[in-house]
Short mmCIF file of C-alpha atoms in Angstrom, two decimals:
data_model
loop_
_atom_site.label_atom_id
_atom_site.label_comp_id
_atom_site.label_asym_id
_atom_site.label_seq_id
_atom_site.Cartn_x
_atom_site.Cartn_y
_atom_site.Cartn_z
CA UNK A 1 -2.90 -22.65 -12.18
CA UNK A 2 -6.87 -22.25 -12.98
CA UNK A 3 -7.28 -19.71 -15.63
CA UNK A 4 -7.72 -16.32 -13.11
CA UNK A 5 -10.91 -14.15 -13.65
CA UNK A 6 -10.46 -10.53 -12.13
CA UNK A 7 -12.47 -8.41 -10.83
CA UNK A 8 -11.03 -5.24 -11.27
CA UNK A 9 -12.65 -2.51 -8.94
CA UNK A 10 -11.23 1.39 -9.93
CA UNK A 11 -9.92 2.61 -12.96
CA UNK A 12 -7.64 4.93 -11.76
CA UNK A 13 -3.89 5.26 -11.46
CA UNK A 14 -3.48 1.85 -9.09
CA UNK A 15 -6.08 0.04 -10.99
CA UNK A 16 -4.05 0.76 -14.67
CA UNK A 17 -0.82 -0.59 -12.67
CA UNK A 18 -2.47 -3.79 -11.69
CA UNK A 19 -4.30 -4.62 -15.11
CA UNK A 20 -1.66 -5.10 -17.00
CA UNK A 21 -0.19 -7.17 -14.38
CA UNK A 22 -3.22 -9.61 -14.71
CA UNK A 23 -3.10 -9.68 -18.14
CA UNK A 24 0.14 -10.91 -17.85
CA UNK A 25 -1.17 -13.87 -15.70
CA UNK A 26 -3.03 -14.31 -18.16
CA UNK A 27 -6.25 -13.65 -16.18
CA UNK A 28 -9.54 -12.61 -18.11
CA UNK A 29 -10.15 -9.49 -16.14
CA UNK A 30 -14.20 -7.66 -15.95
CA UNK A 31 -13.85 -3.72 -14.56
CA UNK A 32 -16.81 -2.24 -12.46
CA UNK A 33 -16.69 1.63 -11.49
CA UNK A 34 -19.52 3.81 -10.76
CA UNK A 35 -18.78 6.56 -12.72
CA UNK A 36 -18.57 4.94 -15.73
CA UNK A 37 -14.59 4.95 -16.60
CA UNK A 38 -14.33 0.98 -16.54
CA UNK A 39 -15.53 1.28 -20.30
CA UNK A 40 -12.63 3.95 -20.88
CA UNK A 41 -10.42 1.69 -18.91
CA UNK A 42 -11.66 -1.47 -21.25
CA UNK A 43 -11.61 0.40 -24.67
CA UNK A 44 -7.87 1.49 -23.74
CA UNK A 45 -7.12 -2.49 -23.75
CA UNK A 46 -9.55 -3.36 -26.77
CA UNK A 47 -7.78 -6.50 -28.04
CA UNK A 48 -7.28 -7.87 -24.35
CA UNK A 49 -9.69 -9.94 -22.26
CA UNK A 50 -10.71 -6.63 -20.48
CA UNK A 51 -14.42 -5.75 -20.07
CA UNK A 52 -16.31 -3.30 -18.62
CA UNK A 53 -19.46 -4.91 -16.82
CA UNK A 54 -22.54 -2.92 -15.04
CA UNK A 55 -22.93 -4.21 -11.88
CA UNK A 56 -21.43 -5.36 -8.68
CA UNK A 57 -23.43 -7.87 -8.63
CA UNK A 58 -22.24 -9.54 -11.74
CA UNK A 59 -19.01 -9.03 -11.18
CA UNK A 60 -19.18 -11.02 -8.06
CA UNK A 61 -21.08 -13.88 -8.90
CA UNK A 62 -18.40 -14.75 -11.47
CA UNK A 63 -14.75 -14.11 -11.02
CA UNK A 64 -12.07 -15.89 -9.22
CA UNK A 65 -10.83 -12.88 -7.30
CA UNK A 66 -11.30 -9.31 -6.36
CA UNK A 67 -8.81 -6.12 -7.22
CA UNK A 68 -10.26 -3.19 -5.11
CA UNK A 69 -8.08 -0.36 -6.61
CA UNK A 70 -10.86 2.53 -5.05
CA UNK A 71 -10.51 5.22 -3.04
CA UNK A 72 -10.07 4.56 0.58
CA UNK A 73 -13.47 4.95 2.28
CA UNK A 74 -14.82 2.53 -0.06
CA UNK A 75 -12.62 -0.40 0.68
CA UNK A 76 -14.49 -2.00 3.76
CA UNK A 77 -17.68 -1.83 2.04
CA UNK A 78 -15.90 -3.33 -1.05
CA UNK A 79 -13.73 -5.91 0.49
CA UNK A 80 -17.06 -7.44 2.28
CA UNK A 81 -18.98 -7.74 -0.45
CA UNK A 82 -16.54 -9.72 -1.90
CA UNK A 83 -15.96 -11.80 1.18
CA UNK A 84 -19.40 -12.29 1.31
CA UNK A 85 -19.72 -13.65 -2.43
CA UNK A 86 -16.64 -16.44 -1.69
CA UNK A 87 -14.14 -14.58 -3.19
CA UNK A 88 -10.69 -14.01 -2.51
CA UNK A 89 -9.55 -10.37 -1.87
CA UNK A 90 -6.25 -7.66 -3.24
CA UNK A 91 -7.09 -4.50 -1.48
CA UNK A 92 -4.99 -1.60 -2.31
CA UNK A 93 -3.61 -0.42 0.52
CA UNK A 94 -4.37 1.20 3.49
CA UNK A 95 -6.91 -1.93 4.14
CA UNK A 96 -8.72 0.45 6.00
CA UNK A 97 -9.25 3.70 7.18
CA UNK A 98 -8.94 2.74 10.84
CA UNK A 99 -8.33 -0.86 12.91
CA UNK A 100 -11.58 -1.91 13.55
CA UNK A 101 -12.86 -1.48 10.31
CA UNK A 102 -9.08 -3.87 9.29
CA UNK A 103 -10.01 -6.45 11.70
CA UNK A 104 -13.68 -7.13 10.59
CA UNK A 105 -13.11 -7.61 6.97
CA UNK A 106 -9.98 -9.88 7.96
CA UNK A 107 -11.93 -11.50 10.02
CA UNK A 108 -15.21 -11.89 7.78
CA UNK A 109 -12.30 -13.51 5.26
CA UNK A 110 -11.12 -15.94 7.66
CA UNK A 111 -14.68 -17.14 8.66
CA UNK A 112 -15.43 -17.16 4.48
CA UNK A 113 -12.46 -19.23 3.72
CA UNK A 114 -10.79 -16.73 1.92
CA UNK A 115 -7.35 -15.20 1.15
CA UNK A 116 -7.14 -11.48 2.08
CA UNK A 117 -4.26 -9.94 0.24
CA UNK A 118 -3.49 -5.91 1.37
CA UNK A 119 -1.33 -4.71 -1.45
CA UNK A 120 1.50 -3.58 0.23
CA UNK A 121 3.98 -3.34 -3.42
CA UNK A 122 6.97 -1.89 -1.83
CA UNK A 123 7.45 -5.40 -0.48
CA UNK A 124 8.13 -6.30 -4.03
CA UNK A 125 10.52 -3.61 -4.94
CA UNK A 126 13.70 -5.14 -5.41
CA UNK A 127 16.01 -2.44 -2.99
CA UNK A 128 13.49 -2.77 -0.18
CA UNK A 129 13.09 -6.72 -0.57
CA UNK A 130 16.68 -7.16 -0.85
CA UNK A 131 17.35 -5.02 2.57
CA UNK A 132 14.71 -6.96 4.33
CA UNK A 133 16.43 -10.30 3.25
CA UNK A 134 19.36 -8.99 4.19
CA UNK A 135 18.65 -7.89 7.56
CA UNK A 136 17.02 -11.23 8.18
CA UNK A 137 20.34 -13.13 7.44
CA UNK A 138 21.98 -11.06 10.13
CA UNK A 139 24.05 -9.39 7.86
CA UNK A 140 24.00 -6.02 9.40
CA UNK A 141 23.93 -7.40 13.15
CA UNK A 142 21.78 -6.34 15.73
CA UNK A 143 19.30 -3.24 13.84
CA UNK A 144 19.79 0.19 15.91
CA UNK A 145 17.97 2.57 13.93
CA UNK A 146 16.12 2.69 10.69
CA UNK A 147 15.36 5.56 8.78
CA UNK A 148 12.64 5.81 5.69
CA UNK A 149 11.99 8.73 3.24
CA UNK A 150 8.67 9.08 1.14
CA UNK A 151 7.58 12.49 -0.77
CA UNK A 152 6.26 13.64 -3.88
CA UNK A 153 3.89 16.30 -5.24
CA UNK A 154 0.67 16.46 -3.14
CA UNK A 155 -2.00 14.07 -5.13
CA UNK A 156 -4.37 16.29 -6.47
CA UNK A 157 -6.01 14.76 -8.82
CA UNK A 158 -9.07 13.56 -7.25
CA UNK A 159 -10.45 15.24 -4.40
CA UNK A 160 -10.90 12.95 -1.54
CA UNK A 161 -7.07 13.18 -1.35
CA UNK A 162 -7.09 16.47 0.24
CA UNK A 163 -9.81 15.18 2.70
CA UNK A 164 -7.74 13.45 5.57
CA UNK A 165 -11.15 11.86 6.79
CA UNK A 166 -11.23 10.18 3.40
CA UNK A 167 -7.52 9.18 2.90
CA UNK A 168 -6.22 9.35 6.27
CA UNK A 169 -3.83 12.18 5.51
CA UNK A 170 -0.38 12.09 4.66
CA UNK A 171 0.73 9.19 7.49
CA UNK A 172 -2.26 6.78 6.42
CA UNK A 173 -2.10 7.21 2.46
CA UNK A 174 1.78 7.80 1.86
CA UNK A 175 3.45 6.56 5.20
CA UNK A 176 1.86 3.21 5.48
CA UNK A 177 4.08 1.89 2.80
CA UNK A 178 7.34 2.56 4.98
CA UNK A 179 5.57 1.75 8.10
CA UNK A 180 5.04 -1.85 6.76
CA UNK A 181 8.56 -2.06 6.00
CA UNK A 182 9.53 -1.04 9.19
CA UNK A 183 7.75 -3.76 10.78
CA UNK A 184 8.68 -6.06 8.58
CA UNK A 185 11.92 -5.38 8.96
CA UNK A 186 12.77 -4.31 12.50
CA UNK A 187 9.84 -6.96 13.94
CA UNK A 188 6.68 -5.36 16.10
CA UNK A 189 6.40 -1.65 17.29
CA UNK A 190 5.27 -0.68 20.58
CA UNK A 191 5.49 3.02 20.47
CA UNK A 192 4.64 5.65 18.28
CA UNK A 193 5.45 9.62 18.06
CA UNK A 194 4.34 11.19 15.67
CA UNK A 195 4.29 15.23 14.16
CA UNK A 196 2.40 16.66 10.96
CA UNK A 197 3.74 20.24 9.49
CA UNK A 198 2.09 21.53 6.88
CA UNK A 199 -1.90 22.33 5.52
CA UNK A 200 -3.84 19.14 6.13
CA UNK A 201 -6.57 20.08 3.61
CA UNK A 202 -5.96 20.78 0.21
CA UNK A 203 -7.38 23.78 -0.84
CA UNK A 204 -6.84 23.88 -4.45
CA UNK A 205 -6.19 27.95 -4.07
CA UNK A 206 -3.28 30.56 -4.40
CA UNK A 207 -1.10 29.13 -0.82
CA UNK A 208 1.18 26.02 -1.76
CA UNK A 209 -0.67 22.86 -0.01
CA UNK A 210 3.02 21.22 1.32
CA UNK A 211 2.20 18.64 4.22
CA UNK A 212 4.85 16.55 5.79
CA UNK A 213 4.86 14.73 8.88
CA UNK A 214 7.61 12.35 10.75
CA UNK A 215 6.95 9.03 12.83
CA UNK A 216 9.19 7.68 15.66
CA UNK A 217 8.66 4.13 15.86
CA UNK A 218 10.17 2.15 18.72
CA UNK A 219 10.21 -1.61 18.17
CA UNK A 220 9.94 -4.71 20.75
CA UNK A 221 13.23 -4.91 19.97
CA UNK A 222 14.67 -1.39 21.12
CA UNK A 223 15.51 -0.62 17.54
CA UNK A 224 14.20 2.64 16.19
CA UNK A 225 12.77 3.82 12.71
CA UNK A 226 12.32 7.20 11.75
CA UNK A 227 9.79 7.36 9.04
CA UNK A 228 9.46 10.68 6.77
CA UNK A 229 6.49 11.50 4.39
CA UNK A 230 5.60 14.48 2.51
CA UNK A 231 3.17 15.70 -0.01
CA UNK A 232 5.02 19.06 -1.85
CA UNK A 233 4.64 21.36 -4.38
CA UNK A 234 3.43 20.57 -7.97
CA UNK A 235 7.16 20.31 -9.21
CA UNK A 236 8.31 17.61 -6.18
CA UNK A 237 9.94 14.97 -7.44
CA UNK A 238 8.79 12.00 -5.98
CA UNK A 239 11.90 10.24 -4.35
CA UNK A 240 12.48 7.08 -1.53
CA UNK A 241 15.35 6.59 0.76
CA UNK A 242 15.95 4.68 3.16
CA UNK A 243 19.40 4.04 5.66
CA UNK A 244 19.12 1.00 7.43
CA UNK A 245 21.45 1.12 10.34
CA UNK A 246 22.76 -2.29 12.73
CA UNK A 247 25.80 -3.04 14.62
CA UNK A 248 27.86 -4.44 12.23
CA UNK A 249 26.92 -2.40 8.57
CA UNK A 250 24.90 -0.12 7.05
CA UNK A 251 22.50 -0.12 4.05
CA UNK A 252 21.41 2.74 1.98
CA UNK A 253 19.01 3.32 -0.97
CA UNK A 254 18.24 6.35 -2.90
CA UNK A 255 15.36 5.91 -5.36
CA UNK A 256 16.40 8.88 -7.29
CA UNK A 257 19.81 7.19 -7.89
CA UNK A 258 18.14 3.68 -9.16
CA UNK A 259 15.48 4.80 -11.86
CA UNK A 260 12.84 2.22 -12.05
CA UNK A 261 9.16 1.29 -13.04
CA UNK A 262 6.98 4.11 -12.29
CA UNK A 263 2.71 4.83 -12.83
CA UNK A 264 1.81 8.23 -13.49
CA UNK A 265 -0.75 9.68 -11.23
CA UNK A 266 -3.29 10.42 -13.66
CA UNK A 267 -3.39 6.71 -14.66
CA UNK A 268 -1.73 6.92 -18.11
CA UNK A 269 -1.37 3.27 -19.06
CA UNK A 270 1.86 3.31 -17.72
CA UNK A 271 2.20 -0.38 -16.95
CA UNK A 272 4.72 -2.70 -19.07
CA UNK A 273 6.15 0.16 -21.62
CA UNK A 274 8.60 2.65 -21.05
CA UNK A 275 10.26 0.34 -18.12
CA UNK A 276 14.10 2.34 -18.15
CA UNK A 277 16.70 0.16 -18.35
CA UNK A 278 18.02 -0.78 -14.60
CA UNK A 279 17.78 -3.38 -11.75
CA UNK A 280 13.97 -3.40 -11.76
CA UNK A 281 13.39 -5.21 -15.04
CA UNK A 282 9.48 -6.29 -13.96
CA UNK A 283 6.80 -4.72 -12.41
CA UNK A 284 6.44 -4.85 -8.83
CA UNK A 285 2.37 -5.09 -9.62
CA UNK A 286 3.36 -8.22 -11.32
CA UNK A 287 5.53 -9.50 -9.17
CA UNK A 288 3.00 -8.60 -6.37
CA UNK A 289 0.03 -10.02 -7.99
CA UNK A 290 1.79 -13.31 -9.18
CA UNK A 291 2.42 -14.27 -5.47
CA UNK A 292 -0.89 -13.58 -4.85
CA UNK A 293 -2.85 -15.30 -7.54
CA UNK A 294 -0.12 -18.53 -6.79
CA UNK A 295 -1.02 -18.69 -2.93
CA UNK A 296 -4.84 -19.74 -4.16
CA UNK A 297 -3.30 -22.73 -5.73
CA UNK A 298 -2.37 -25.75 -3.66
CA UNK A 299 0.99 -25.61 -3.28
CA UNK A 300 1.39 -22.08 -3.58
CA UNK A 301 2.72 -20.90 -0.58
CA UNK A 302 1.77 -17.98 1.52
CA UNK A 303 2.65 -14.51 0.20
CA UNK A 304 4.95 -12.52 1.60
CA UNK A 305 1.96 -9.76 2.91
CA UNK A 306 -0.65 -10.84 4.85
CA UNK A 307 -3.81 -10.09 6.10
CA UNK A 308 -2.40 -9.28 9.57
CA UNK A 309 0.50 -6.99 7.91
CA UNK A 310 -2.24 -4.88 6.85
CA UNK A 311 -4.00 -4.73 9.69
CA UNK A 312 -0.91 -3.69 11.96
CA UNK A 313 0.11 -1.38 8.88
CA UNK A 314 -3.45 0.17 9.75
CA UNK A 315 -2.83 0.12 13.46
CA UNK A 316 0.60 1.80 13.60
CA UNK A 317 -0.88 4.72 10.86
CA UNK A 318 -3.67 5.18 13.17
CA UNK A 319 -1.53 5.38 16.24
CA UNK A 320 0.56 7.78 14.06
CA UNK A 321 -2.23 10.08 12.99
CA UNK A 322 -3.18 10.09 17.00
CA UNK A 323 -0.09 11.33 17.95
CA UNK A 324 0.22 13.76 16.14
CA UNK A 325 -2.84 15.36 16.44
CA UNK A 326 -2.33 15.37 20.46
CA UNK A 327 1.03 15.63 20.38
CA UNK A 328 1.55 12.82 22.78
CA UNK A 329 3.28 9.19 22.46
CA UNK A 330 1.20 6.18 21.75
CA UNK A 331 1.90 3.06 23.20
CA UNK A 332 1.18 -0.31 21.20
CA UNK A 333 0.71 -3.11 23.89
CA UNK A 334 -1.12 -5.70 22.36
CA UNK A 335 -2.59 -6.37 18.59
CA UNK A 336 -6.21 -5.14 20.81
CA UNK A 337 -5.22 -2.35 23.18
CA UNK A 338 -4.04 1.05 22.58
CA UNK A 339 -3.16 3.62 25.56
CA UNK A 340 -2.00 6.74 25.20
CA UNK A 341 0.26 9.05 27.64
#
């Protein structure tokens, strides 16, 4: 493999999971923010190949890849400058705040010559990889019905959070992850119904801010996930489940019961210490970003995400968040046509 230059956009929580990952590709890696925390972020990791540079510009004109680790609204924006400058792409997931806006920068990749990698990391946890492998052996039969759990304490540590036109709102920012594995695992979805509970902006005052919503996704297939997110009180634990149901077993997963790597949300270089002792030895990050910097090699293979997942991730969310604001069913009929009823 080339020796991997990163360009690391975001020093946040996401952005201090992936670094270390990098550095353990051994990847010189340059951070750019705008708010001047990349040198933070760099001075944190004085002794490593980590530096903080000034511009975009820069950045661009010199590394091997992209990282965007920034908040939401800025990943189009992001992810086609990048494109633009020949580079490949990791975009922290949701790839977009909408499907248009999905399609174009795939598209803009494709016509570029570029790899487009949405970082979808629960692929890479080992529970939710090994369920997905085993469902496509047939070893539970014919799927019936798939249910997901996702909830922890309501991210409030930087603002646009609480602004569902920035982050999309519980469904787009939390749900996405399990509504990737749902597809991945139960094949293409062709109806959504969806219902939020709960404040949708975060006020920062007195009231509790709890927001939860639940997605009914109905597959090509006839199988059925139920998909559960929520964003609680300060003192939520943040837990995963998920029960995967077919006609001839059942699998089960309770993250609370299988203690593994974790980030804290305020970004506290959290990345290779302090790993408990339990099935997930390695990072998902790492094992995430290792498939994707080895798919830009000849050879490499294609990783197990792609630039479509992301986009249908996107279109399912946004069919979600529909729903539930009308409180109607969305029907998926083709990867370009949406109609509601």
């Amino acid at each position: 493999m080339r020796p991997l230059h990163i360009g690391l956009l975001g020093a946040g929580g996401i952005a201090r999971a992936h670094l270390p990952g990098w550095l353990e590709l051994g990847a010189r890696v340059s951070v750019y923010t705008v708010d001047g925390s990349a040198q933070k972020l760099a001075a944190e990791y004085a002794g490593h190949d980590v530096t903080a540079v000034p511009g975009l510009e820069g950045l661009l004109a010199d590394c091997t890849a992209v990282d965007i680790c920034t908040p939401t609204p800025t990943h189009k924006e992001l992810a086609l400058a990048a494109v633009a400058a020949g580079r490949h792409v990791v975009c922290e997931k949701p790839l977009a705040l909408n499907t248009r806006d999905a399609e174009e920068v795939a598209a803009a990749a494709e016509a570029a010559g570029v790899q487009l990698h949405p970082a979808h990391v629960v692929r890479y946890f080992p529970a939710y990889a090994a369920m997905q492998q085993a469902v496509a052996r047939g070893e539970l039969g014919d799927l019936a019905v798939l249910r997901f759990t996702r909830g922890g304490a309501r991210p409030k540590w930087a603002p646009w959070f609480g602004d569902p036109a920035k982050s999309g709102g519980v469904i787009m920012d939390l749900m996405v992850h399990d509504i990737d594995i749902a597809r991945w695992t139960a094949g293409e979805v062709v109806r959504v119904h969806a219902q939020t509970r709960g404040v949708e902006h975060a006020t920062g005052g007195a009231e509790p801010d709890v927001l939860s919503a639940t997605a009914v996704l109905t597959h090509a297939s006839g199988t059925v996930s139920h998909i559960t997110g929520l964003w609680g009180l300060p003192d939520q634990q943040f837990r995963t489940t998920f029960r995967i149901a077919g006609g001839d077993g059942l699998l089960r997963h309770d993250s609370t019961a299988v203690p593994g790597y974790r980030v804290t949300a305020q970004g506290i270089r959290a990345a290779n210490e302090g790993i408990p002792a339990s099935p997930m030895t390695e990072s998902p990050y790492l094992a995430e970003l290792r498939e994707f910097a080895a798919s830009w090699e000849e050879g490499g293979g294609a990783p197990r995400v792609s630039a479509r997942d992301g986009i249908e991730a996107v279109r399912i969310a946004e069919a979600a968040v529909e729903s539930s604001r009308t409180g109607r069913a969305v029907e998926l009929r083709t990867s370009t046509e949406e109609v509601t009823r």
